[in-house]
Coordinates of C-alpha atoms in Angstrom, one line a residue:
M1 CA 173.0 -33.1 159.9
D2 CA 172.9 -34.7 163.4
N3 CA 169.5 -34.3 165.1
Q4 CA 171.2 -33.4 168.3
V5 CA 172.9 -30.4 166.6
R6 CA 169.5 -29.3 165.2
E7 CA 168.0 -29.5 168.7
H8 CA 170.8 -27.5 170.2
I9 CA 170.5 -24.8 167.5
R10 CA 166.7 -24.7 168.1
E11 CA 167.0 -24.5 171.9
K12 CA 169.7 -21.8 171.8
Y13 CA 167.7 -19.5 169.6
K14 CA 164.5 -20.2 171.6
K15 CA 166.3 -19.0 174.7
I16 CA 167.7 -15.9 173.0
R17 CA 164.3 -15.1 171.6
A18 CA 162.6 -15.4 175.0
Q19 CA 165.1 -12.9 176.5
A20 CA 164.5 -10.5 173.7
L21 CA 160.7 -10.7 174.0
A22 CA 160.9 -10.0 177.7
A23 CA 163.0 -6.9 177.0
W24 CA 160.6 -5.8 174.3
K25 CA 157.5 -6.2 176.5
S26 CA 159.2 -4.2 179.3
T27 CA 159.5 -1.1 177.0
R28 CA 156.5 -1.6 174.7
E29 CA 153.7 -3.4 176.4
G30 CA 153.7 -2.0 180.0
Q31 CA 151.8 0.9 181.5
I32 CA 154.6 3.3 180.7
P33 CA 154.2 5.3 177.5
F34 CA 156.9 5.0 174.8
I35 CA 158.0 7.4 172.2
L36 CA 159.7 6.4 168.9
V37 CA 161.7 9.1 167.2
G38 CA 162.9 8.5 163.6
T39 CA 166.7 9.1 163.6
A40 CA 167.8 7.9 160.2
T41 CA 169.7 10.4 158.0
C42 CA 166.4 11.9 156.7
G43 CA 165.2 12.5 160.2
R44 CA 168.5 13.9 161.4
A45 CA 168.7 16.3 158.5
S46 CA 165.3 17.7 159.7
G47 CA 166.3 18.0 163.4
A48 CA 165.4 14.6 164.8
L49 CA 168.3 14.6 167.3
E50 CA 167.1 17.9 168.8
V51 CA 163.6 16.5 169.0
L52 CA 164.9 13.3 170.7
K53 CA 166.8 15.5 173.2
T54 CA 163.7 17.6 173.9
F55 CA 161.6 14.6 174.7
Q56 CA 164.3 13.3 177.1
E57 CA 164.6 16.7 178.9
E58 CA 160.9 17.5 179.1
T59 CA 159.8 14.1 180.4
S60 CA 162.6 14.4 183.0
K61 CA 161.5 17.9 183.9
Q62 CA 157.8 16.9 184.2
N63 CA 158.8 13.7 186.2
I64 CA 157.1 11.5 183.6
K65 CA 158.3 7.9 183.1
A66 CA 158.5 7.2 179.4
H67 CA 160.6 5.0 177.2
I68 CA 162.2 7.2 174.5
I69 CA 163.5 5.1 171.7
P70 CA 165.5 6.1 168.5
V71 CA 164.3 4.2 165.5
G72 CA 164.9 4.2 161.7
C73 CA 163.1 5.6 158.7
M74 CA 159.4 4.8 158.2
G75 CA 159.6 5.9 154.6
H76 CA 157.8 9.2 155.1
C77 CA 160.9 11.3 154.5
Y78 CA 158.8 14.3 153.5
A79 CA 157.3 14.4 157.0
E80 CA 160.4 14.0 159.1
P81 CA 161.1 14.3 162.0
L82 CA 158.4 11.6 162.6
V83 CA 157.4 10.6 166.1
T84 CA 155.2 7.8 167.2
I85 CA 153.7 8.1 170.7
S86 CA 152.1 5.1 172.4
K87 CA 150.3 5.7 175.6
P88 CA 148.0 3.3 177.6
G89 CA 144.4 3.9 176.6
F90 CA 145.4 5.2 173.1
P91 CA 146.5 3.6 169.9
P92 CA 149.9 4.5 168.6
I93 CA 149.7 8.0 167.1
L94 CA 152.1 9.2 164.4
Y95 CA 153.1 12.9 164.4
A96 CA 154.8 14.6 161.5
N97 CA 157.3 17.4 161.1
V98 CA 157.9 17.5 164.8
S99 CA 160.1 20.3 166.1
P100 CA 161.6 20.7 169.6
P101 CA 158.8 23.1 170.7
M102 CA 156.2 20.6 169.4
A103 CA 157.9 17.9 171.3
A104 CA 157.6 19.9 174.5
T105 CA 153.9 20.6 173.7
L106 CA 153.2 16.9 173.2
V107 CA 154.8 16.0 176.5
K108 CA 152.7 18.6 178.3
H109 CA 149.3 18.1 176.6
F110 CA 149.3 14.5 175.6
L111 CA 151.4 12.7 178.2
L112 CA 150.1 14.8 181.1
E113 CA 146.6 15.8 180.0
D114 CA 145.5 13.2 177.5
N115 CA 145.0 15.8 174.8
F116 CA 146.5 14.0 171.8
L117 CA 146.6 17.2 169.6
P118 CA 145.1 15.8 166.3
E119 CA 146.2 18.8 164.3
L120 CA 149.8 17.6 164.7
M121 CA 149.2 14.1 163.4
L122 CA 150.5 12.9 160.1
A123 CA 146.9 12.4 158.8
A124 CA 143.8 14.3 159.8
L125 CA 141.1 12.5 161.7
E126 CA 138.4 10.6 159.8
K127 CA 134.8 11.8 159.8
N128 CA 134.0 9.3 162.6
D129 CA 136.7 11.0 164.7
L130 CA 138.5 7.8 165.2
I131 CA 142.3 8.0 165.3
P132 CA 143.5 6.4 162.1
S133 CA 145.7 3.4 162.4
I134 CA 149.2 3.8 161.0
A135 CA 148.4 1.0 158.6
D136 CA 145.6 3.1 157.2
F137 CA 147.9 5.8 155.8
P138 CA 148.3 5.4 152.0
R139 CA 152.0 5.0 152.3
F140 CA 151.4 1.7 154.2
A141 CA 147.9 0.6 153.1
L142 CA 148.9 0.4 149.5
E143 CA 152.4 -1.1 150.1
T144 CA 153.5 -4.7 150.6
R145 CA 156.3 -4.4 153.2
I146 CA 158.7 -7.3 153.5
I147 CA 162.1 -5.6 153.9
L148 CA 160.6 -2.4 155.4
R149 CA 158.3 -4.2 157.8
D150 CA 160.3 -3.2 160.9
F151 CA 161.3 0.3 159.8
G152 CA 160.4 2.9 162.4
L153 CA 159.4 0.2 164.9
I154 CA 162.7 -1.1 166.2
N155 CA 165.9 0.5 167.5
P156 CA 168.4 -0.3 164.8
E157 CA 171.2 -0.3 167.4
D158 CA 169.5 -2.8 169.7
I159 CA 169.7 -6.4 168.5
K160 CA 167.0 -7.5 171.0
D161 CA 164.4 -5.3 169.2
Y162 CA 165.1 -7.2 166.0
I163 CA 165.0 -10.6 167.6
A164 CA 161.8 -9.8 169.4
R165 CA 160.2 -9.1 166.0
G166 CA 161.3 -12.5 164.8
G167 CA 164.8 -11.6 163.8
Y168 CA 167.4 -14.4 163.3
E169 CA 164.7 -17.0 163.2
G170 CA 165.5 -17.5 159.6
L171 CA 169.1 -18.2 160.4
S172 CA 168.1 -20.6 163.1
K173 CA 166.0 -22.5 160.6
A174 CA 168.6 -22.4 157.9
L175 CA 171.3 -23.9 160.1
Q176 CA 169.0 -26.8 160.7
K177 CA 169.0 -27.6 157.0
E178 CA 171.5 -28.7 154.5
P179 CA 173.0 -25.9 152.3
E180 CA 171.5 -27.4 149.2
E181 CA 168.0 -27.2 150.7
I182 CA 168.5 -23.5 151.3
I183 CA 169.6 -22.9 147.8
E184 CA 166.6 -24.8 146.5
T185 CA 164.3 -22.7 148.7
I186 CA 165.7 -19.5 147.3
Q187 CA 165.3 -20.9 143.7
R188 CA 161.7 -21.8 144.4
S189 CA 161.0 -18.3 145.7
G190 CA 161.9 -16.7 142.4
L191 CA 164.0 -14.0 144.1
R192 CA 166.0 -12.0 141.6
G193 CA 168.9 -9.7 142.3
L194 CA 167.7 -6.2 143.3
G195 CA 170.9 -4.4 142.6
G196 CA 169.9 -3.8 139.0
A197 CA 170.6 -6.8 136.8
G198 CA 167.8 -9.0 138.1
F199 CA 169.9 -12.3 137.8
P200 CA 168.1 -15.2 139.6
T201 CA 169.6 -15.3 143.1
G202 CA 169.2 -19.0 143.7
K203 CA 171.1 -19.7 140.4
K204 CA 174.0 -17.5 141.5
W205 CA 174.1 -19.2 144.9
E206 CA 174.2 -22.6 143.2
I207 CA 177.1 -21.6 140.9
S208 CA 179.0 -20.3 144.0
R209 CA 178.2 -23.4 146.0
N210 CA 179.4 -25.8 143.2
A211 CA 182.6 -23.9 142.6
D212 CA 185.6 -26.1 143.4
S213 CA 187.4 -24.3 146.2
M214 CA 188.1 -24.8 149.9
E215 CA 187.9 -21.0 150.4
K216 CA 185.0 -18.8 149.5
Y217 CA 183.9 -15.2 150.2
I218 CA 180.6 -13.4 150.3
I219 CA 180.2 -9.7 149.7
C220 CA 177.2 -7.5 150.4
N221 CA 177.2 -4.7 147.8
A222 CA 176.0 -1.5 149.6
D223 CA 177.9 0.9 147.2
E224 CA 174.9 3.0 146.4
G225 CA 176.0 6.0 144.3
D226 CA 173.0 6.8 142.1
P227 CA 171.6 10.4 142.2
G228 CA 168.2 10.2 143.9
S229 CA 168.7 6.7 145.3
F230 CA 169.0 6.1 149.0
S231 CA 167.2 2.8 149.6
D232 CA 170.2 0.7 150.5
R233 CA 171.4 3.3 153.0
A234 CA 167.9 3.4 154.6
V235 CA 167.8 -0.4 154.9
I236 CA 171.2 -0.4 156.7
E237 CA 170.3 2.5 158.9
S238 CA 166.9 1.2 159.9
S239 CA 167.2 -2.6 160.1
P240 CA 170.9 -3.6 159.8
H241 CA 170.4 -7.0 161.4
Q242 CA 168.0 -8.0 158.6
V243 CA 170.9 -7.5 156.2
L244 CA 173.3 -9.3 158.5
E245 CA 171.0 -12.3 158.8
G246 CA 170.6 -12.5 155.0
I247 CA 174.4 -12.4 154.6
I248 CA 175.0 -15.2 157.2
I249 CA 172.4 -17.4 155.7
A250 CA 173.8 -16.9 152.2
A251 CA 177.3 -17.6 153.5
Y252 CA 176.2 -20.9 155.1
A253 CA 174.4 -21.9 151.8
V254 CA 177.4 -21.4 149.5
G255 CA 180.1 -22.5 152.0
A256 CA 181.8 -19.1 152.7
D257 CA 183.5 -18.6 156.0
S258 CA 184.3 -14.9 155.7
G259 CA 182.8 -11.9 154.0
Y260 CA 182.6 -8.1 153.5
I261 CA 179.9 -5.4 153.6
Y262 CA 181.1 -2.9 151.0
V263 CA 179.5 0.4 152.0
R264 CA 180.5 3.9 150.9
A265 CA 182.2 6.1 153.5
E266 CA 179.7 8.9 152.6
Y267 CA 177.2 7.0 154.6
P268 CA 178.6 7.5 158.1
L269 CA 175.4 6.6 160.0
A270 CA 175.0 3.4 158.0
V271 CA 178.7 2.5 158.6
K272 CA 178.2 3.1 162.3
R273 CA 175.1 1.1 162.6
I274 CA 176.3 -1.9 160.6
K275 CA 179.5 -2.0 162.7
T276 CA 177.4 -1.9 165.9
A277 CA 175.2 -4.7 164.5
I278 CA 178.1 -6.9 163.7
Q279 CA 179.5 -6.5 167.2
Q280 CA 176.1 -7.3 168.7
A281 CA 175.7 -10.3 166.5
Q282 CA 179.1 -11.6 167.5
D283 CA 178.2 -11.1 171.2
M284 CA 175.0 -13.0 170.7
G285 CA 176.6 -15.9 168.9
F286 CA 175.2 -15.2 165.4
L287 CA 178.7 -14.5 164.0
G288 CA 182.1 -15.9 164.7
E289 CA 182.9 -19.5 165.6
K290 CA 180.1 -22.2 165.8
V291 CA 177.3 -19.9 164.9
L292 CA 174.3 -20.6 167.2
G293 CA 176.1 -23.7 168.4
S294 CA 176.4 -25.2 164.9
T295 CA 179.6 -26.3 163.1
F296 CA 179.4 -23.2 160.9
N297 CA 182.1 -20.5 161.3
F298 CA 181.7 -17.1 159.7
E299 CA 183.6 -13.8 160.0
L300 CA 182.3 -10.5 158.6
K301 CA 184.0 -7.1 158.1
V302 CA 183.0 -3.7 156.8
F303 CA 184.9 -2.2 153.9
E304 CA 184.4 1.5 153.4
G305 CA 184.5 2.5 149.7
S306 CA 185.7 5.9 148.6
G307 CA 182.6 6.8 146.6
A308 CA 183.4 5.7 143.0
F309 CA 180.1 5.0 141.2
V310 CA 181.8 2.3 139.0
C311 CA 182.6 0.3 142.2
G312 CA 178.9 -0.7 142.2
E313 CA 180.0 -3.1 139.4
E314 CA 181.0 -6.3 141.1
T315 CA 184.4 -6.8 139.6
A316 CA 185.4 -3.2 140.2
L317 CA 184.2 -3.6 143.8
I318 CA 186.5 -6.6 144.2
H319 CA 189.4 -4.7 142.8
S320 CA 188.7 -1.9 145.4
I321 CA 188.7 -4.4 148.3
E322 CA 192.0 -5.8 147.0
G323 CA 193.5 -2.3 147.2
K324 CA 193.5 -1.8 143.5
R325 CA 191.9 0.9 141.4
G326 CA 188.2 0.2 141.0
M327 CA 188.0 -0.9 137.4
P328 CA 185.9 -3.7 135.9
R329 CA 187.4 -6.7 134.2
H330 CA 186.3 -9.1 131.5
R331 CA 183.7 -11.7 132.5
P332 CA 183.7 -14.7 132.4
P333 CA 185.0 -15.9 134.7
Y334 CA 182.3 -14.5 136.9
P335 CA 183.0 -13.7 140.6
A336 CA 180.9 -16.6 141.7
V337 CA 183.6 -18.8 140.2
C338 CA 186.7 -16.5 140.5
G339 CA 186.3 -13.4 142.6
L340 CA 188.1 -11.8 145.6
K341 CA 191.7 -13.0 145.8
G342 CA 191.0 -15.4 143.0
V343 CA 188.5 -17.6 144.9
P344 CA 184.7 -18.0 144.4
T345 CA 182.9 -15.0 145.7
L346 CA 179.1 -14.5 146.0
I347 CA 178.1 -10.9 145.6
N348 CA 174.5 -9.7 146.4
N349 CA 172.9 -6.3 146.9
V350 CA 171.6 -5.1 150.3
K351 CA 167.9 -5.5 149.3
T352 CA 168.4 -9.0 147.8
L353 CA 170.0 -10.3 151.0
A354 CA 167.4 -8.5 153.2
N355 CA 164.7 -10.6 151.6
V356 CA 166.4 -13.9 152.5
P357 CA 165.3 -14.1 156.2
Y358 CA 161.6 -13.7 155.2
I359 CA 161.9 -16.4 152.5
I360 CA 163.5 -18.9 154.9
T361 CA 161.0 -18.1 157.8
E362 CA 157.8 -17.8 155.8
G363 CA 158.6 -20.2 153.0
P364 CA 159.3 -19.7 149.3
E365 CA 155.7 -19.9 148.4
A366 CA 154.8 -16.9 150.5
F367 CA 157.4 -14.8 148.6
A368 CA 156.5 -16.3 145.2
S369 CA 152.8 -15.4 145.7
I370 CA 153.7 -11.7 145.6
G371 CA 154.5 -10.0 142.3
T372 CA 154.3 -11.1 138.7
K373 CA 155.1 -14.4 136.9
S374 CA 158.7 -13.4 136.1
S375 CA 159.3 -10.8 138.8
K376 CA 158.5 -12.2 142.3
G377 CA 158.3 -10.4 145.6
T378 CA 158.5 -6.6 146.1
A379 CA 160.4 -3.6 144.8
I380 CA 161.8 -0.8 147.0
F381 CA 162.1 2.6 145.5
A382 CA 163.5 5.9 146.8
I383 CA 161.1 8.5 145.5
A384 CA 162.6 12.0 144.8
G385 CA 162.0 14.9 142.5
K386 CA 158.8 16.7 141.7
I387 CA 156.6 14.7 144.0
N388 CA 154.5 15.6 147.1
N389 CA 155.5 12.8 149.4
T390 CA 159.2 11.9 148.9
G391 CA 160.7 9.0 150.6
L392 CA 160.9 5.2 150.6
I393 CA 158.2 2.7 149.5
E394 CA 158.0 -1.0 149.0
V395 CA 155.4 -2.3 146.6
A396 CA 154.6 -5.7 145.0
M397 CA 156.3 -6.2 141.6
G398 CA 153.7 -5.3 139.0
T399 CA 152.4 -2.2 140.8
T400 CA 151.9 0.5 138.1
L401 CA 153.8 3.8 138.0
K402 CA 150.5 5.6 138.3
E403 CA 149.7 3.9 141.6
I404 CA 153.2 4.7 143.0
I405 CA 153.3 8.4 141.9
F406 CA 149.7 9.4 142.5
D407 CA 148.1 7.0 145.0
I408 CA 151.0 6.3 147.3
C409 CA 153.2 9.4 146.9
G410 CA 150.5 12.1 146.5
G411 CA 151.1 13.3 143.0
I412 CA 152.8 16.4 141.7
P413 CA 153.2 19.6 143.8
K414 CA 151.7 22.9 142.9
S415 CA 149.1 21.4 140.5
K416 CA 151.8 20.9 137.9
S417 CA 151.4 18.2 135.2
F418 CA 153.4 14.9 135.4
K419 CA 155.8 14.7 132.6
A420 CA 158.1 11.7 133.0
V421 CA 159.9 9.6 135.6
Q422 CA 163.6 8.7 135.5
I423 CA 163.8 5.2 136.9
G424 CA 166.8 3.0 137.5
G425 CA 169.4 5.7 138.4
P426 CA 171.6 7.6 136.0
S427 CA 171.8 4.6 133.7
G428 CA 168.1 4.1 133.7
G429 CA 165.5 5.6 131.3
C430 CA 162.8 8.2 131.3
I431 CA 159.3 6.8 131.0
P432 CA 156.8 9.5 129.8
Q433 CA 153.3 10.4 130.9
Q434 CA 151.6 8.3 128.2
L435 CA 153.2 5.1 129.7
I436 CA 152.2 5.8 133.3
E437 CA 150.2 2.6 133.5
T438 CA 153.5 0.7 133.0
P439 CA 153.8 -2.0 135.7
V440 CA 157.0 -1.9 137.7
D441 CA 158.9 -5.2 137.1
F442 CA 162.1 -6.2 135.4
D443 CA 160.7 -7.0 132.0
S444 CA 158.2 -4.2 131.6
L445 CA 160.7 -1.5 132.5
K446 CA 163.3 -3.0 130.1
E447 CA 160.7 -3.0 127.3
H448 CA 160.4 0.8 127.6
G449 CA 164.1 1.5 127.8
A450 CA 164.4 1.8 131.5
M451 CA 165.4 -0.7 134.2
M452 CA 164.9 -1.5 137.9
G453 CA 168.4 -0.4 138.8
S454 CA 169.2 0.2 142.4
G455 CA 165.8 1.6 143.2
G456 CA 166.0 5.3 142.4
M457 CA 162.9 7.0 141.0
V458 CA 163.1 10.7 140.1
V459 CA 159.7 12.3 139.1
L460 CA 159.7 15.1 136.6
D461 CA 157.0 17.7 135.9
E462 CA 156.1 20.1 133.1
D463 CA 158.9 22.5 134.0
D464 CA 161.6 19.9 133.4
C465 CA 163.5 20.0 130.1
M466 CA 164.2 16.5 128.9
V467 CA 167.3 17.5 127.0
E468 CA 168.7 19.0 130.2
V469 CA 167.7 15.9 132.1
A470 CA 169.5 13.7 129.7
R471 CA 172.6 16.0 129.9
Y472 CA 172.5 15.9 133.7
F473 CA 172.5 12.2 134.0
L474 CA 175.1 11.7 131.2
D475 CA 177.3 14.2 132.9
F476 CA 177.2 12.1 136.0
T477 CA 178.0 8.8 134.3
Q478 CA 180.7 10.4 132.1
K479 CA 182.5 11.7 135.2
E480 CA 182.2 8.4 137.0
S481 CA 183.5 6.4 134.1
C482 CA 186.7 4.6 135.1
G483 CA 188.2 5.3 131.7
K484 CA 189.2 1.8 130.8
C485 CA 187.0 1.4 127.7
T486 CA 187.5 3.8 124.8
F487 CA 183.8 3.7 123.9
C488 CA 182.8 4.7 127.4
R489 CA 185.6 7.2 128.1
I490 CA 185.5 9.0 124.8
G491 CA 182.0 8.2 123.5
T492 CA 180.1 9.5 126.5
K493 CA 182.2 12.7 126.4
Q494 CA 181.3 13.2 122.7
M495 CA 177.6 12.7 123.6
L496 CA 177.8 15.1 126.5
D497 CA 179.4 17.8 124.3
I498 CA 176.5 17.5 121.9
L499 CA 174.0 17.7 124.6
E500 CA 175.7 20.8 126.1
D501 CA 175.6 22.4 122.7
L502 CA 171.9 21.7 122.4
T503 CA 171.1 23.3 125.8
K504 CA 173.1 26.4 124.7
G505 CA 171.3 26.7 121.4
K506 CA 174.3 25.6 119.3
G507 CA 172.8 22.3 118.1
Q508 CA 172.9 21.2 114.5
P509 CA 170.3 19.1 112.6
E510 CA 172.6 16.1 112.3
D511 CA 173.2 16.0 116.0
L512 CA 170.2 13.6 116.7
D513 CA 171.4 11.0 114.3
L514 CA 175.0 11.3 115.7
L515 CA 173.7 10.9 119.3
L516 CA 171.8 7.7 118.4
D517 CA 174.8 6.3 116.5
L518 CA 177.2 7.0 119.4
A519 CA 174.7 5.6 121.9
E520 CA 174.5 2.3 120.1
N521 CA 178.2 1.9 119.7
I522 CA 178.9 2.8 123.4
K523 CA 176.3 0.1 124.5
K524 CA 178.0 -2.5 122.3
G525 CA 181.6 -1.6 122.9
S526 CA 181.7 -1.0 126.7
L527 CA 182.9 -3.6 129.1
C528 CA 180.7 -3.1 132.1
G529 CA 177.2 -2.0 132.9
L530 CA 178.1 1.6 133.4
G531 CA 179.1 2.1 129.8
K532 CA 176.4 -0.3 128.4
T533 CA 173.6 1.6 130.1
A534 CA 175.0 5.2 130.2
P535 CA 173.2 6.2 126.9
N536 CA 169.7 5.1 128.2
P537 CA 168.6 8.5 129.4
V538 CA 169.5 10.0 126.0
L539 CA 167.9 7.2 124.0
T540 CA 164.6 7.3 125.9
T541 CA 164.3 11.1 125.9
I542 CA 164.9 11.2 122.1
K543 CA 162.4 8.4 121.7
Y544 CA 159.6 10.0 123.8
F545 CA 160.5 13.7 123.6
R546 CA 162.0 14.2 120.2
D547 CA 160.0 17.4 119.7
E548 CA 161.9 19.0 122.6
Y549 CA 165.3 18.1 120.9
E550 CA 164.1 19.5 117.6
A551 CA 163.0 22.8 119.3
H552 CA 166.4 23.2 120.8
I553 CA 168.0 22.6 117.4
S554 CA 165.8 24.3 114.8
E555 CA 164.2 27.1 117.0
K556 CA 167.0 27.6 119.5
R557 CA 164.2 27.4 122.1
C558 CA 163.7 25.4 125.3
P559 CA 160.0 24.5 125.6
A560 CA 160.2 23.9 129.3
K561 CA 162.1 27.2 129.8
M562 CA 164.8 25.5 131.8
C563 CA 168.0 25.8 129.8
R564 CA 169.8 28.9 131.1
D565 CA 171.2 30.0 127.7
L566 CA 167.8 29.8 126.0
I567 CA 165.7 31.8 128.5
A568 CA 165.5 35.2 130.2
Y569 CA 163.7 36.6 133.2
Y570 CA 161.3 39.5 133.5
I571 CA 159.0 40.9 136.1
D572 CA 155.3 41.1 135.3
P573 CA 154.3 44.7 136.2
A574 CA 150.7 43.5 136.7
K575 CA 151.7 41.1 139.4
C576 CA 154.6 43.1 141.0
E577 CA 153.9 44.4 144.5
R578 CA 155.5 47.8 144.5
S579 CA 156.4 47.8 148.2
C580 CA 158.2 44.5 148.0
D581 CA 162.0 44.5 147.5
A582 CA 162.6 40.8 147.9
C583 CA 163.9 40.3 144.4
V584 CA 166.2 43.3 144.6
G585 CA 168.0 42.0 147.7
S586 CA 168.4 38.5 146.1
C587 CA 170.1 39.6 142.9
P588 CA 173.9 38.9 143.0
T589 CA 174.6 41.2 140.0
E590 CA 172.3 44.2 140.9
A591 CA 170.4 43.6 137.7
I592 CA 167.1 44.4 139.2
Y593 CA 166.1 48.1 139.4
T594 CA 163.1 50.1 140.4
A595 CA 161.2 52.0 137.7
K596 CA 159.3 55.3 138.2
R597 CA 156.1 53.7 139.4
R598 CA 158.0 51.5 142.0
I599 CA 157.6 48.5 139.8
K600 CA 160.7 46.3 139.5
A601 CA 162.4 45.4 136.3
I602 CA 165.5 43.5 135.1
D603 CA 168.5 44.8 133.2
Q604 CA 169.0 42.0 130.8
D605 CA 172.7 43.1 130.2
K606 CA 173.5 42.4 133.8
C607 CA 171.3 39.4 134.4
V608 CA 173.2 36.1 134.8
K609 CA 169.9 34.0 134.8
C610 CA 170.7 32.5 138.2
G611 CA 167.0 32.4 139.1
A612 CA 167.5 34.0 142.6
C613 CA 164.8 36.6 141.9
E614 CA 162.3 33.8 141.0
D615 CA 163.0 32.0 144.3
A616 CA 162.8 35.2 146.3
C617 CA 159.5 36.5 144.9
P618 CA 156.7 35.7 147.4
P619 CA 154.4 33.0 146.0
Q620 CA 151.3 35.2 146.4
Y621 CA 152.8 37.6 143.8
D622 CA 154.5 35.1 141.5
A623 CA 155.7 38.1 139.5
V624 CA 159.0 36.8 138.2
V625 CA 158.5 35.1 134.8
R626 CA 160.7 33.1 132.6
Y627 CA 160.4 33.6 128.9
S628 CA 162.1 32.6 125.7
P629 CA 163.8 35.4 123.8
A630 CA 163.4 33.2 120.7
E631 CA 159.7 33.7 121.0
S632 CA 159.4 37.4 122.0
V633 CA 160.5 40.0 124.4
P634 CA 157.7 41.0 126.8
P635 CA 156.4 44.5 125.9
A636 CA 156.2 45.4 129.6
E637 CA 159.9 44.8 129.9
E638 CA 160.7 47.2 127.0
R639 CA 158.5 49.9 128.4
L640 CA 160.0 49.7 131.9
S641 CA 163.5 49.9 130.4
E642 CA 162.6 53.3 129.0
E643 CA 161.5 54.4 132.4
K644 CA 164.7 53.4 134.1

């Protein structure tokens, strides 16, 4: 590459960066306070837009000059809406579960009177009464944030915020190198695909680069459809330019001049923000003709998918973009050699591409120094289920499940016992309590029957039935099967039928062997990853929780008291508050009646076991109890029936 071109690229980026830094300093480093309001989907679901509006109205009403900036998700989804207030003389203070009235209170007492209201902060003050730094919170102190480093700090709809934090520096550096140098850098970093398979990213880029074709495509796979997984959505909503920068660098490295971001239409905010980011990048010269003054041309479009889970598989995704039904095809040839419209196509996941700018900017050694020998860098997980602090985390590969669940995410609510974690989405596996020290990396998870997947982690406690958990996830994958493979289409349906019989007390002793036999044949006979991994939840739950399966079969009993057909509800007279009628009003079938002593009871003939009474019963009474008719009928229930 000509040195004059390199200098031109360097100077053009330097000028853009200087302008962005000036804009950043004007809103973040002056004497005017600034307020950051988390407005990703998790924040909006909790009322963040109303909070944002309240701050705008109250500061205007009080004649207070303040910069009010919408930002993305910080990862603390359990505490949304989150608000960070920075005021001269104070460190940035993070407030949790902010409501519109709280926002008005903060304007009045903090911005006007310097009372920072510590009781509203995300974390209580330390013993020395110092305001804790945001980095001191466990969610941040125990994480290694590469992809999430700007989350909650920048306005995702303002490209200047991203540039001011070092954004597009990686692209500037990449365009000053030869494509082969970039591919070598990615290979040295040890980056593996974070969409589930874990294939070496640099190797895939090399295959695509060496493919003999004048035309090539790149596709960012943002078709995230796993139950309990939302990491790709959060990345696009909170730092869309980070993904764009990774795409553009990858396109330059492999020689692609056009590409697509395939994102599901059910993510309207992600779609909006990525489209805004593309337009801003074009206006700044990061997309289009002669990117940053180089000879590289690149065009990028957004393709909105219709929500088919199977389109997460790369060949099905390609068919979808081509206007065909999303169904996988045989491989080889792989898309890197023969993909979209029959030409070489590089396909990478959102998180994989979002790592690329860091690797180019900081160097491959910095990335390779994080993680384990075979799993470099970090892993992002969307934590859901029976966990105190749900949300998004980024940890170094090799971090144990115990550290994630208990140290970072606060453990299990209501003092319940941890039972298992479903990791890797519906095609992942359940790892039990006795394996909680398992490190999170590609190889360790695979060894125990799970996988990294797209980054979903659903935590289960003592009240979860593992047979029902397996049935739930298999029901999802069975419905999402494209139907092309006989083993996947029919085999998963047969497995699902058996599991449904088990949860209804209709299981037979031979069912376990039949489930295992079907699972192995489906894994061997299916064409794509959906079918090959669909049996994983069943295989791991049988392996680690076989006693629960046997209880469902031989005793017609659900040990966790979760399966509706194997349980009943009754009201403990010793706990029932006679003046409380909460359960009565909640029952849709009028099965709850009042006995002579004003104690409530349940007519089992009318009860449909919906659990509404259990939800309605005030926690201080906790009088509604599940029991297993296979074990015994509570004597109190029999006595109250006589008094009806």
